[in-house]
XYZ file of C-alpha atoms in Angstrom:
739
model
C 110.619 -92.218 18.128
C 112.299 -88.995 18.310
C 113.578 -89.811 15.378
C 111.093 -91.677 13.696
C 108.719 -89.654 13.430
C 108.499 -86.891 11.474
C 107.919 -83.012 12.873
C 104.360 -82.758 10.437
C 103.190 -85.605 12.367
C 104.823 -84.667 15.989
C 102.227 -80.945 15.808
C 99.389 -83.018 15.574
C 99.673 -85.171 18.611
C 97.068 -84.289 20.765
C 98.933 -84.458 24.998
C 97.247 -87.660 26.664
C 96.418 -85.338 29.418
C 94.369 -83.565 27.301
C 92.027 -86.638 25.958
C 88.672 -85.898 27.246
C 88.866 -82.586 25.170
C 90.503 -84.368 22.077
C 88.117 -87.197 22.243
C 84.543 -84.110 22.656
C 85.995 -82.288 19.547
C 86.609 -85.563 17.473
C 83.065 -86.758 17.937
C 81.986 -83.287 17.194
C 83.742 -82.573 14.008
C 81.964 -86.031 13.170
C 78.185 -85.646 13.776
C 78.300 -87.865 16.462
C 78.087 -85.505 19.263
C 74.724 -84.152 19.561
C 74.648 -83.162 23.442
C 76.580 -80.976 24.696
C 78.356 -83.220 27.598
C 81.903 -81.964 29.175
C 84.793 -85.015 29.711
C 86.974 -84.201 32.223
C 90.447 -84.720 32.043
C 92.276 -88.073 32.160
C 92.863 -88.660 36.253
C 96.441 -88.336 37.329
C 96.399 -91.547 39.072
C 95.494 -93.652 35.746
C 98.579 -95.677 34.673
C 99.169 -94.642 31.021
C 101.196 -98.368 30.310
C 97.849 -99.789 31.268
C 96.110 -100.731 28.132
C 92.834 -102.027 30.380
C 92.678 -98.984 32.538
C 92.781 -96.464 29.117
C 90.092 -98.768 27.597
C 88.407 -98.828 30.540
C 88.553 -94.868 30.996
C 87.788 -94.265 27.429
C 84.880 -96.457 27.225
C 83.286 -93.965 30.280
C 84.490 -90.835 28.701
C 82.830 -91.637 25.202
C 80.055 -93.075 27.392
C 79.201 -89.616 28.610
C 78.657 -88.250 25.031
C 76.672 -90.690 24.169
C 79.100 -93.048 21.950
C 81.069 -96.120 21.997
C 84.647 -96.139 21.923
C 85.450 -99.514 20.637
C 89.227 -100.702 21.496
C 90.861 -102.344 18.387
C 94.190 -104.265 18.725
C 95.332 -104.778 15.503
C 98.663 -106.535 14.525
C 100.994 -104.406 12.305
C 100.151 -106.605 8.782
C 96.992 -105.355 8.752
C 97.436 -101.413 10.929
C 97.315 -100.001 7.578
C 94.946 -100.800 6.219
C 93.298 -99.756 9.666
C 93.800 -96.627 9.332
C 91.694 -96.234 6.337
C 88.680 -97.813 7.109
C 88.904 -96.732 11.117
C 87.553 -92.929 11.059
C 87.055 -91.515 13.645
C 88.936 -92.896 15.350
C 91.864 -92.163 18.198
C 95.157 -93.830 18.369
C 97.579 -93.146 21.044
C 101.215 -93.123 20.313
C 103.538 -94.098 22.880
C 105.918 -91.510 21.800
C 105.736 -88.464 20.071
C 109.359 -87.400 19.726
C 109.403 -85.826 23.045
C 108.826 -89.419 25.003
C 106.109 -88.268 26.109
C 102.303 -90.066 24.934
C 99.964 -88.804 22.690
C 97.244 -89.460 20.305
C 96.288 -88.996 17.256
C 92.657 -87.746 16.131
C 91.861 -89.861 12.637
C 88.582 -87.349 11.493
C 87.991 -89.135 8.084
C 89.509 -91.114 5.488
C 88.511 -91.089 1.669
C 91.064 -93.782 0.293
C 94.244 -93.568 1.157
C 94.187 -89.923 2.195
C 93.625 -89.057 6.352
C 91.643 -85.715 7.598
C 93.209 -85.310 11.151
C 92.704 -83.184 13.862
C 95.647 -80.958 15.142
C 95.757 -79.141 17.999
C 95.032 -75.958 16.128
C 91.290 -77.789 15.873
C 92.577 -77.460 11.611
C 91.795 -80.325 9.682
C 95.574 -81.747 8.114
C 95.584 -84.328 5.241
C 98.401 -87.059 5.252
C 98.848 -90.679 3.773
C 97.778 -93.250 5.537
C 101.373 -95.115 4.452
C 102.719 -92.549 5.987
C 101.454 -92.134 9.231
C 101.546 -96.115 9.243
C 105.257 -95.873 8.935
C 105.643 -93.584 11.186
C 104.128 -95.168 13.563
C 105.978 -98.713 12.630
C 109.377 -97.149 12.758
C 110.081 -97.952 16.738
C 108.951 -101.698 16.056
C 110.910 -102.017 13.762
C 114.354 -100.119 15.065
C 115.411 -102.461 17.026
C 115.896 -105.191 13.493
C 116.814 -102.240 11.311
C 120.443 -103.586 11.890
C 120.624 -106.923 12.312
C 118.683 -106.977 8.616
C 120.942 -105.227 7.359
C 124.039 -107.385 7.957
C 121.745 -109.910 6.790
C 121.395 -108.561 3.359
C 124.971 -107.446 3.370
C 125.933 -111.642 3.811
C 123.403 -112.184 1.207
C 124.221 -110.102 -1.145
C 121.031 -108.564 -1.888
C 121.698 -105.652 -4.891
C 121.004 -102.044 -3.974
C 118.050 -101.933 -5.718
C 115.782 -104.762 -3.991
C 117.644 -103.853 -0.386
C 114.790 -101.896 0.186
C 112.010 -103.789 -0.697
C 113.764 -107.176 0.495
C 114.182 -105.604 4.266
C 110.141 -104.378 4.282
C 109.204 -107.722 3.497
C 111.489 -109.298 6.506
C 110.494 -106.502 8.825
C 106.680 -106.963 8.186
C 107.283 -110.779 8.272
C 108.944 -110.434 11.619
C 106.537 -108.031 13.446
C 103.506 -109.595 11.568
C 101.839 -110.188 14.529
C 102.549 -107.144 16.968
C 100.482 -104.981 17.893
C 101.381 -101.066 16.697
C 99.308 -98.640 19.164
C 96.197 -99.154 20.904
C 93.403 -97.248 18.729
C 89.814 -96.896 19.782
C 86.983 -96.262 17.049
C 83.868 -94.312 17.741
C 80.933 -95.546 17.650
C 77.013 -94.229 18.224
C 75.512 -96.137 20.787
C 72.767 -98.590 20.151
C 70.393 -96.856 22.237
C 70.713 -93.911 20.700
C 67.600 -93.179 18.753
C 67.332 -94.380 15.316
C 66.576 -91.533 13.100
C 69.555 -89.733 15.183
C 70.826 -92.579 14.260
C 70.656 -92.640 10.529
C 71.108 -88.397 10.167
C 74.507 -89.441 11.679
C 75.062 -92.428 9.035
C 74.013 -89.397 6.498
C 72.056 -91.973 5.430
C 68.881 -90.064 4.257
C 71.256 -88.076 2.131
C 71.919 -91.604 0.325
C 68.143 -92.072 -0.589
C 67.687 -88.758 -1.845
C 70.976 -89.549 -3.988
C 69.611 -92.347 -5.088
C 66.112 -91.122 -6.089
C 67.521 -88.224 -7.889
C 69.538 -90.911 -9.965
C 66.954 -93.161 -10.454
C 64.842 -90.180 -11.474
C 67.522 -88.746 -13.962
C 66.916 -92.711 -15.762
C 63.636 -92.259 -16.699
C 63.874 -88.805 -17.179
C 66.549 -89.985 -20.281
C 64.272 -93.147 -20.931
C 61.197 -90.886 -21.803
C 63.593 -88.377 -23.483
C 65.159 -90.990 -25.266
C 61.289 -92.737 -26.431
C 60.573 -89.274 -27.375
C 63.843 -88.897 -29.553
C 62.652 -91.805 -31.531
C 58.854 -90.642 -31.684
C 59.948 -87.602 -33.663
C 62.305 -89.481 -35.813
C 59.397 -92.382 -36.885
C 56.769 -89.788 -36.880
C 58.189 -85.866 -38.193
C 60.445 -87.608 -40.652
C 63.467 -86.122 -39.077
C 65.439 -89.235 -39.917
C 69.595 -88.398 -40.062
C 72.417 -88.834 -38.376
C 72.174 -86.075 -36.320
C 69.219 -87.047 -34.557
C 70.405 -91.044 -34.224
C 74.113 -89.896 -32.977
C 72.198 -88.050 -29.999
C 69.559 -91.035 -29.328
C 72.490 -93.021 -29.202
C 73.831 -91.066 -26.254
C 70.740 -90.557 -24.513
C 70.704 -94.635 -24.250
C 74.500 -94.548 -23.224
C 74.315 -92.261 -20.804
C 71.375 -95.001 -18.707
C 74.935 -97.248 -18.337
C 76.231 -94.845 -15.533
C 73.295 -93.817 -13.808
C 72.118 -97.070 -13.946
C 75.475 -98.038 -12.209
C 75.383 -95.423 -10.466
C 71.209 -95.738 -8.760
C 72.574 -99.775 -8.182
C 75.515 -98.675 -6.316
C 73.602 -96.410 -3.682
C 70.905 -98.641 -3.562
C 73.013 -101.312 -2.278
C 75.686 -99.005 -0.065
C 72.244 -97.948 1.632
C 71.122 -101.482 2.330
C 74.324 -102.706 3.354
C 74.537 -99.627 6.348
C 71.074 -99.697 7.100
C 71.551 -103.881 7.768
C 74.579 -102.955 9.749
C 72.504 -101.110 11.993
C 69.730 -102.891 12.286
C 71.797 -105.906 13.608
C 73.667 -103.886 15.838
C 70.407 -102.480 16.948
C 68.755 -105.898 17.487
C 72.294 -107.502 19.438
C 71.729 -104.735 21.941
C 67.991 -105.561 22.057
C 68.512 -109.072 22.778
C 71.350 -108.165 25.171
C 69.433 -106.207 26.884
C 66.048 -108.737 27.369
C 64.187 -109.353 30.517
C 65.602 -112.488 32.363
C 61.854 -113.419 33.164
C 60.257 -112.789 29.911
C 62.854 -114.659 28.315
C 62.673 -118.021 30.800
C 58.944 -117.868 29.614
C 59.703 -118.335 26.431
C 60.983 -121.806 25.141
C 63.984 -123.294 22.990
C 61.457 -122.649 19.909
C 60.000 -119.649 20.223
C 63.233 -117.964 20.291
C 64.536 -119.906 17.792
C 60.955 -118.701 15.804
C 62.041 -115.022 16.625
C 66.178 -115.530 15.370
C 64.328 -116.582 12.530
C 62.043 -113.555 11.678
C 64.784 -111.398 13.146
C 66.697 -112.613 9.528
C 64.345 -112.284 7.295
C 63.519 -108.576 8.648
C 66.481 -107.054 7.321
C 66.807 -108.061 3.431
C 62.791 -107.796 2.825
C 62.532 -104.623 4.817
C 65.117 -103.353 2.482
C 64.475 -105.073 -0.638
C 60.786 -103.979 -0.156
C 60.625 -100.425 0.788
C 63.457 -98.999 -1.594
C 61.547 -101.063 -4.517
C 58.571 -99.596 -3.850
C 60.090 -96.105 -3.102
C 61.872 -96.412 -6.886
C 58.437 -97.766 -7.931
C 56.764 -94.998 -6.812
C 59.062 -92.519 -8.079
C 58.496 -94.460 -11.325
C 54.879 -94.471 -10.633
C 54.626 -90.981 -10.285
C 56.381 -90.544 -13.549
C 54.315 -92.880 -15.429
C 51.417 -90.587 -14.614
C 52.837 -87.331 -15.717
C 53.213 -88.681 -19.021
C 49.764 -90.384 -19.140
C 48.246 -86.583 -18.018
C 50.043 -85.443 -21.874
C 49.018 -88.540 -23.563
C 45.644 -89.254 -25.073
C 43.621 -90.588 -22.117
C 44.514 -87.570 -20.452
C 43.665 -86.948 -16.664
C 40.667 -89.472 -17.174
C 44.048 -92.421 -17.499
C 45.015 -90.626 -14.876
C 42.251 -91.216 -12.923
C 41.593 -94.900 -13.543
C 45.250 -95.464 -12.733
C 44.367 -94.224 -8.773
C 41.432 -96.795 -9.021
C 43.504 -99.480 -10.524
C 46.841 -98.626 -7.875
C 43.729 -98.252 -5.049
C 42.745 -102.473 -5.894
C 45.499 -103.284 -5.958
C 46.634 -101.955 -2.390
C 43.171 -103.225 -0.849
C 44.132 -106.546 -2.554
C 47.806 -106.298 -0.366
C 46.466 -105.953 2.468
C 44.173 -108.834 2.201
C 47.362 -110.659 1.309
C 49.198 -108.819 4.494
C 46.357 -110.391 6.581
C 46.712 -113.799 5.584
C 50.103 -114.176 5.249
C 49.970 -112.647 9.345
C 48.060 -115.706 9.957
C 50.303 -118.570 7.863
C 53.249 -116.935 10.124
C 51.968 -117.223 13.276
C 51.077 -120.813 12.694
C 54.471 -121.495 10.908
C 56.246 -120.334 14.277
C 54.197 -121.643 16.565
C 54.919 -125.455 14.443
C 58.521 -124.423 14.702
C 58.075 -124.051 18.586
C 56.447 -126.997 19.394
C 58.926 -129.454 16.855
C 61.738 -127.812 18.623
C 60.266 -129.012 22.036
C 59.149 -132.348 20.716
C 62.826 -132.473 19.278
C 64.383 -131.641 23.057
C 61.936 -133.989 24.698
C 61.927 -136.672 22.455
C 63.204 -139.009 24.698
C 61.114 -138.305 27.416
C 58.018 -138.718 24.939
C 59.333 -142.027 24.106
C 59.353 -142.916 27.719
C 56.242 -141.853 28.630
C 54.000 -140.657 26.306
C 51.840 -143.796 24.985
C 52.254 -144.110 21.038
C 48.729 -143.300 19.847
C 49.004 -139.872 21.742
C 52.372 -138.807 19.902
C 50.993 -137.575 16.792
C 47.516 -136.611 17.387
C 48.039 -132.666 18.136
C 51.043 -132.977 14.756
C 47.843 -133.896 12.900
C 45.474 -131.093 14.164
C 48.342 -128.489 13.411
C 49.432 -129.665 9.503
C 45.702 -129.581 8.844
C 45.120 -126.117 9.788
C 48.589 -125.126 8.771
C 47.541 -126.343 5.110
C 44.154 -124.625 5.243
C 46.311 -121.343 6.094
C 48.725 -122.249 3.188
C 46.328 -122.552 1.233
C 44.003 -118.981 1.509
C 47.300 -117.378 1.404
C 48.308 -118.919 -2.366
C 44.585 -117.723 -3.012
C 45.319 -114.165 -1.938
C 48.338 -113.128 -3.454
C 48.073 -114.482 -7.030
C 45.688 -111.766 -7.597
C 47.790 -109.363 -5.886
C 50.868 -110.050 -7.271
C 50.514 -111.277 -10.652
C 46.662 -110.310 -11.925
C 47.297 -107.082 -11.082
C 49.908 -105.787 -12.653
C 48.919 -107.744 -15.890
C 46.218 -106.161 -15.909
C 46.763 -102.906 -15.773
C 47.382 -103.566 -19.834
C 43.530 -104.112 -20.514
C 42.422 -101.436 -18.088
C 44.480 -98.643 -19.614
C 43.415 -100.194 -23.216
C 39.938 -99.180 -21.753
C 41.237 -95.942 -21.229
C 42.096 -95.032 -24.287
C 38.801 -96.440 -25.811
C 36.732 -93.045 -25.633
C 40.011 -91.112 -27.656
C 40.543 -93.882 -30.390
C 36.574 -94.322 -31.144
C 36.371 -90.534 -31.513
C 38.997 -90.384 -33.958
C 40.053 -86.792 -32.293
C 43.559 -88.279 -31.111
C 47.329 -87.528 -32.772
C 49.256 -90.726 -33.372
C 51.640 -89.159 -31.164
C 49.492 -88.304 -28.225
C 48.605 -92.162 -28.654
C 51.983 -93.237 -28.777
C 52.603 -90.724 -25.763
C 49.610 -92.792 -23.377
C 50.864 -96.596 -24.670
C 54.081 -95.212 -23.395
C 53.011 -94.079 -20.104
C 50.894 -97.199 -20.098
C 54.285 -99.751 -19.860
C 55.559 -97.267 -17.255
C 52.762 -97.488 -15.194
C 52.754 -101.456 -16.012
C 56.325 -101.616 -14.670
C 55.767 -99.357 -11.834
C 53.210 -101.326 -10.799
C 54.897 -104.604 -10.900
C 57.716 -103.370 -9.300
C 54.573 -101.936 -6.234
C 53.499 -105.425 -6.222
C 56.249 -107.230 -5.437
C 57.983 -104.654 -2.996
C 54.534 -104.831 -0.794
C 54.775 -108.147 -0.741
C 58.070 -108.071 0.606
C 56.657 -105.366 3.255
C 54.045 -107.685 4.151
C 56.539 -110.455 5.446
C 58.793 -107.775 7.305
C 55.685 -105.725 9.106
C 54.858 -109.525 9.861
C 58.507 -110.142 11.191
C 58.639 -106.839 13.337
C 55.640 -108.074 14.852
C 58.061 -110.467 15.932
C 61.170 -108.690 16.990
C 59.541 -104.791 17.633
C 60.538 -105.902 21.493
C 63.744 -106.107 20.680
C 64.285 -102.938 18.991
C 63.171 -100.926 21.555
C 66.839 -100.529 23.437
C 66.978 -98.679 25.974
C 70.015 -95.685 25.686
C 72.625 -96.641 28.379
C 72.318 -94.569 31.737
C 76.287 -94.133 31.897
C 75.748 -90.146 30.837
C 76.117 -89.429 34.451
C 77.800 -92.475 35.811
C 81.268 -91.906 37.873
C 84.261 -93.162 36.455
C 85.617 -96.539 37.915
C 89.644 -96.281 38.763
C 89.922 -100.449 38.929
C 92.597 -101.516 41.497
C 94.105 -104.615 42.152
C 92.273 -107.049 43.886
C 93.076 -106.937 48.475
C 92.076 -110.500 49.844
C 90.802 -109.862 53.370
C 92.158 -113.329 54.503
C 95.758 -114.630 54.377
C 96.363 -116.402 51.723
C 95.278 -120.599 52.695
C 93.263 -119.653 55.373
C 89.252 -118.840 55.625
C 87.273 -117.538 57.997
C 84.397 -119.612 60.301
C 81.390 -117.119 59.193
C 82.358 -117.260 55.901
C 80.471 -120.466 55.966
C 83.086 -123.182 55.715
C 82.846 -124.383 59.266
C 83.122 -127.989 57.867
C 86.544 -126.955 56.882
C 89.712 -128.317 59.294
C 90.162 -126.511 61.891
C 93.605 -125.696 61.417
C 92.794 -123.614 58.615
C 90.315 -121.222 60.381
C 91.181 -117.607 60.975
C 90.002 -115.986 64.017
C 88.651 -112.921 62.833
C 88.071 -111.009 59.517
C 90.498 -107.345 58.743
C 88.392 -104.240 59.896
C 85.656 -103.650 57.199
C 86.836 -100.421 55.394
C 83.876 -99.959 53.431
C 79.820 -100.605 52.258
C 80.174 -102.803 49.197
C 76.707 -103.162 48.847
C 74.303 -101.735 50.992
C 70.627 -102.765 50.728
C 67.397 -101.413 52.543
C 63.803 -102.645 52.377
C 64.201 -104.328 49.398
C 60.995 -105.911 47.898
C 61.144 -108.242 44.995
C 58.002 -110.591 43.418
C 57.349 -112.944 40.691
C 54.119 -111.941 38.801
C 51.519 -109.388 40.499
C 49.963 -111.815 42.739
C 50.968 -112.789 46.113
C 53.232 -112.375 48.744
C 56.973 -110.869 47.382
C 59.441 -113.288 47.118
C 61.609 -110.847 48.874
C 60.171 -109.027 51.193
C 61.750 -105.693 53.536
C 65.078 -107.741 53.175
C 67.817 -105.818 54.544
C 71.901 -106.620 53.670
C 75.146 -104.656 54.106
C 78.318 -106.266 52.376
C 81.314 -104.371 53.616
C 84.900 -104.722 51.266
C 86.614 -107.656 52.362
C 83.935 -109.376 54.022
C 83.416 -112.843 53.076
C 79.786 -114.320 53.355
C 77.686 -117.979 53.409
C 74.297 -117.900 52.850
C 72.251 -121.165 53.095
C 68.506 -121.792 52.308
C 66.266 -123.725 51.572
C 65.222 -124.171 47.711
C 62.883 -121.389 46.211
C 63.427 -119.335 49.304
C 65.172 -116.828 47.026
C 68.281 -117.022 47.841
C 69.332 -117.256 43.651
C 66.785 -113.956 43.196
C 68.818 -111.862 46.076
C 72.081 -112.566 44.121
C 70.613 -111.300 40.692
C 69.774 -108.268 42.512
C 73.329 -107.596 43.977
C 74.693 -108.526 40.331
C 72.767 -105.677 38.636
C 69.820 -108.764 36.375
C 66.965 -108.118 37.866
C 65.884 -104.648 39.569
C 64.133 -104.489 43.103
C 60.456 -103.911 42.615
C 60.779 -100.837 46.353
C 63.494 -100.532 48.180
C 66.969 -98.744 48.006
C 70.111 -100.956 46.607
C 73.453 -99.135 46.282
C 76.528 -100.507 45.232
C 80.154 -98.440 46.841
C 76.969 -96.198 47.728
C 75.717 -95.207 44.173
C 72.449 -96.581 42.510
C 71.761 -98.618 39.761
C 70.601 -95.527 37.923
C 73.817 -93.449 38.589
C 76.535 -96.012 37.518
C 74.091 -97.500 34.490
C 75.897 -100.698 32.999
C 79.001 -100.109 35.197
C 77.270 -101.381 38.060
C 78.081 -105.207 35.592
C 81.705 -104.488 36.329
C 82.039 -104.159 40.551
C 79.704 -107.069 40.613
C 80.024 -109.952 38.803
C 78.082 -113.588 39.435
C 78.710 -117.361 38.637
C 74.930 -118.326 37.971
C 73.886 -122.169 39.169
C 75.236 -124.908 36.826
C 71.712 -125.076 34.629
C 72.053 -121.015 33.699
C 75.711 -120.709 33.235
C 76.833 -121.701 29.733
C 80.520 -122.405 27.785
C 79.738 -120.672 24.437
C 81.133 -122.225 20.859
C 84.863 -120.915 21.103
C 87.904 -120.844 22.200
C 88.607 -121.769 26.255
C 90.479 -118.477 26.476
C 87.773 -116.882 25.196
C 85.353 -118.600 27.630
C 87.487 -117.559 30.728
C 87.724 -114.146 29.711
C 85.136 -113.117 28.317
C 84.565 -110.463 30.855
C 87.940 -109.053 30.491
C 89.546 -107.329 27.046
C 89.033 -109.655 24.292
C 91.289 -110.548 21.939
C 93.305 -110.897 24.882
C 96.797 -109.378 25.717
C 99.251 -111.867 27.027
C 99.250 -111.024 29.865
C 95.666 -111.345 30.632
C 96.217 -115.477 28.734
C 99.085 -115.897 31.568
C 96.340 -114.740 34.149
C 94.096 -117.215 33.204
C 96.353 -120.121 32.629
C 97.533 -119.665 36.562
C 94.063 -119.572 37.782
C 93.057 -122.548 35.797
C 96.321 -124.431 38.087
C 95.255 -123.366 40.810
C 91.099 -124.281 40.586
C 93.223 -127.517 39.722
C 92.599 -127.378 35.695
C 96.328 -128.029 35.015
C 96.321 -131.697 33.607
C 93.047 -130.422 31.658
C 94.929 -127.851 30.382
C 97.869 -130.485 29.457
C 95.984 -133.079 27.772
C 94.378 -130.370 25.416
C 96.137 -130.468 22.353
C 95.783 -126.307 22.524
C 95.948 -125.537 25.806
C 93.950 -122.129 26.770
C 93.230 -121.792 22.439
C 91.234 -125.289 22.383
C 88.041 -125.229 20.926
C 84.946 -125.904 23.945
C 81.662 -126.005 23.712
C 78.663 -128.288 21.354
C 80.852 -128.934 19.140
C 84.194 -129.070 20.886
C 85.980 -130.424 23.722
C 83.632 -132.270 26.045
C 84.038 -130.993 29.452
C 83.299 -132.735 32.798
C 80.761 -131.739 35.060
C 83.573 -130.626 37.281
C 85.356 -128.862 35.151
C 82.863 -126.349 33.744
C 81.518 -125.579 37.580
C 85.474 -124.393 37.679
C 85.625 -122.704 34.578
C 82.341 -120.788 35.841
C 84.350 -120.124 38.793
C 87.605 -118.418 37.234
C 85.577 -116.712 34.675
C 83.784 -114.851 37.494
C 87.171 -114.268 39.741
C 89.074 -113.346 36.022
C 86.871 -110.209 36.147
C 88.812 -109.056 39.591
C 85.010 -107.314 40.745
C 84.381 -105.108 44.034
C 81.420 -108.357 44.922
C 81.701 -112.196 43.809
C 78.324 -113.631 44.098
C 78.696 -117.918 43.499
C 75.558 -119.745 43.416
C 76.026 -123.113 44.090
C 79.436 -122.840 42.331
C 80.885 -125.555 44.936
C 77.770 -128.530 44.293
C 79.270 -130.430 41.735
C 83.933 -131.036 42.885
C 84.381 -133.687 45.319
C 86.291 -132.506 48.717
C 89.882 -132.003 48.263
C 89.028 -130.451 44.868
C 86.314 -128.241 46.988
C 88.853 -126.755 49.487
C 91.588 -126.401 46.454
C 89.058 -124.073 44.486
C 87.608 -122.787 48.010
C 91.228 -121.481 49.596
C 91.455 -119.924 45.712
C 88.208 -118.246 45.695
C 89.290 -116.902 49.432
C 92.431 -115.589 48.043
C 91.587 -113.596 44.955
C 87.572 -112.090 45.906
C 87.554 -108.938 47.098
C 84.148 -109.127 48.987
C 82.818 -112.991 48.646
C 78.840 -114.386 49.103
C 78.362 -118.359 49.016
C 75.199 -119.555 48.317
C 74.756 -123.121 49.279
C 72.368 -125.357 50.378
C 72.254 -126.247 53.897
C-alpha cells in the first residue's frame, strides 16, 4: 500500500488507536455533536481484522455522541459514487503505507471534491477520483501484470491500453468491497428541532422565502413599469428593454424557489420517515397487540399521507402568506387605502373560520373511514369463519349502518369544503370591488391608484387561493397527525453511558453431543446425559423481586420472582398455559420492563445498557409471534447480525442450517440461501420455519438465549438433532416448554 497511496493521502490518515478522537472531531466539525462527550480510545484487545467487532465499537462510540454510525459495504464499482455522497463519513484504510491501518475523515463533498480532516486538524481538499484510485490500487495490483500481458498478446494500441486496462479491472473487481465505511447520522431519537437545525432546513426555508419575495418584487416592478409606460406616455425602447429584463429575471428566480422547495421537501420527508420508522420499532408490544390488523393498516395509510400533505400544504401556506403580505402593502398604497386592507383581513378571518369548520367535519369523516378499514380487514381475515359460523342475514347488517353513517359524513364534509376551497378565494374579487366603490364614486382617485388597487386585488386573490388549498392539505395532515403522533415521539437511545460490549466466541458449557439432566431433557436416552455442569463462572441474569402484570387491576402475573442464570447454564422452564412463562422471557430479553424489582444482565440494568441489552439476550418467541419476512432466507437468518452479510457469515449460517437438518431444504431451493421466502416466496413447512427461528436466535451469539416452545413442532429425531446443536452453540440457555 505504501507504493500505491500518495504521500499527500498518507499524511491525512488518522491512526486507528485515535479512532475515538477522530470520530469526535468529525462529529463536531459536521455539526452533529452538540453535547460534550469524550469517546474512549479503541480497546487494545479489539481485533482490527474483525469487521463485525469494528462495526460494534463504532456503533457504540457514535452512540456516546448521540449519533448513529451506519456501516456501508460498497463494491469497487460504486465506490467513487459513494465517496461523493457519503459525507460525513469515516473510511477504514487497511494499509496507510507503513503496514498499519488508518482512518480517513470525509467532512464534506462538493461535486467531485472532498474535504478531508487531517491529523493536523486542517481541512484538505482532494478529488473523489484521486481518493478512489488510491484506495482501490492495492486490490488491483495482483491483476495488473496478467492484464498487461493480455493487452500485449491482444496487441491493443498504446493509446487505448490505459482505458482498456481500467475497464478490465473494473469488471473483474466490480463486486469486491474496497474498505469499511461508516456514515455518521443524527440518531432518530434526537430532538426534531435539533435535527432540523443540523440538516440546515431552516436556512433552506429562509432562502426559499427570499427567492419568492424576489419573484413578487420583480412582478410588482414589472407591472409598475407597464403602468408608467401606458399612463405616463413613456413608450420607448429603453423602457421596453427594462421590462423585458425584469420578466426574464422571473425565470431563474422561479427555478431557484422551486428547487429549494423540492430540496426541503425531500430532506424533510426523509427525516419524517426515519422518525416514524424509529417510533414503530419502539412501539409498546402490548399496545400493538390491542390493535387489529385493520387499525395498524389505517395508521400506515395515514403516515403515508402525512408527509405529502404536511409538506405541500405547509410550504404552500407559507408562500401564500408571504404573497398576501405583499398584496396588503400594495392595497394600502392603492385607491382603497387602509379600508381595503381591513376588508382583506376580515375576509381572511372568514376563510380561516370556514377552514376550521371543514377540519372538524374532515376529522369525523376520517375516523369513520379508518374504522371501516379496520372492520373490513378484520372481516377479510376471518371470512371463512364468518361463512361457517355466522348466519347469512346478519353478515351485512353492521355494514349497512356503517355505510349510511359514512355517507352522511361524506356529504357534510363536501358541504364544508365547497365554500372553503372555491367560494372564498373567488368571492374576494367581488368584495375587493366593493372596497373600491367609495373612491370610485367620489371620483378623487387617480387612474394610477385604481390600477395599483386592482393589481393588489389580483395578488390577494392568488394568495387566498394558495392559502385555501394549503389549509385543506394541512387539515388532512392534522387529522393524519392525530393517528401517528404516538409514533413520532421516539425516545432517545440510552447509550450515552453504556459500556462497550466486546464480542467473544461462544463457549459451550457441555461437551458436544451431550446434555445435562437438569436442563429439562430428562426424557433423552441415558447414554447422552452428563453428570454435572461446569462450575458457574459469572451471573448472566440476576433478577430479584420482579413484579409484572397486565392492566392496572388484579394480581400481577409475576409477583416477587427471583431468578439467577449463570454463564454456561442450560435451564428448562415448565408450567401451565397462562402461567407467565412467555412474559418472563420477554422481561429477560428486554421486550418488556418490570413494574418493580431489579433485573440485571451481566451486572448492568436496562437503563445503563440501553438497546445493547438485545445484543446480550435474544429470544426465539412462540411460533405465532415469530415471522418469516419477505426476503431471502439468508436475510431471515442473519437479520440479527450485519447485513449485507459477509461470506464468512453466509457460510456460518449454511453450516448451522445443515446442523439443524435443513440441508435437504437448501438443496431443494434453486437459489440456496438466496432463495426468496415469505408470503410470496418459497413456502416452508411448520417444522422448517421453527428451525429457521431457532437458527436465527443462535446466530446472534448472545450471552443468553431463550427458546419459547421452539421444539414443539419437531418430530423426536429432529428434536434430538436440534437440541444437541442448541446445547453446543449456546452460552446460557433457557428453554420454555409445556409439561
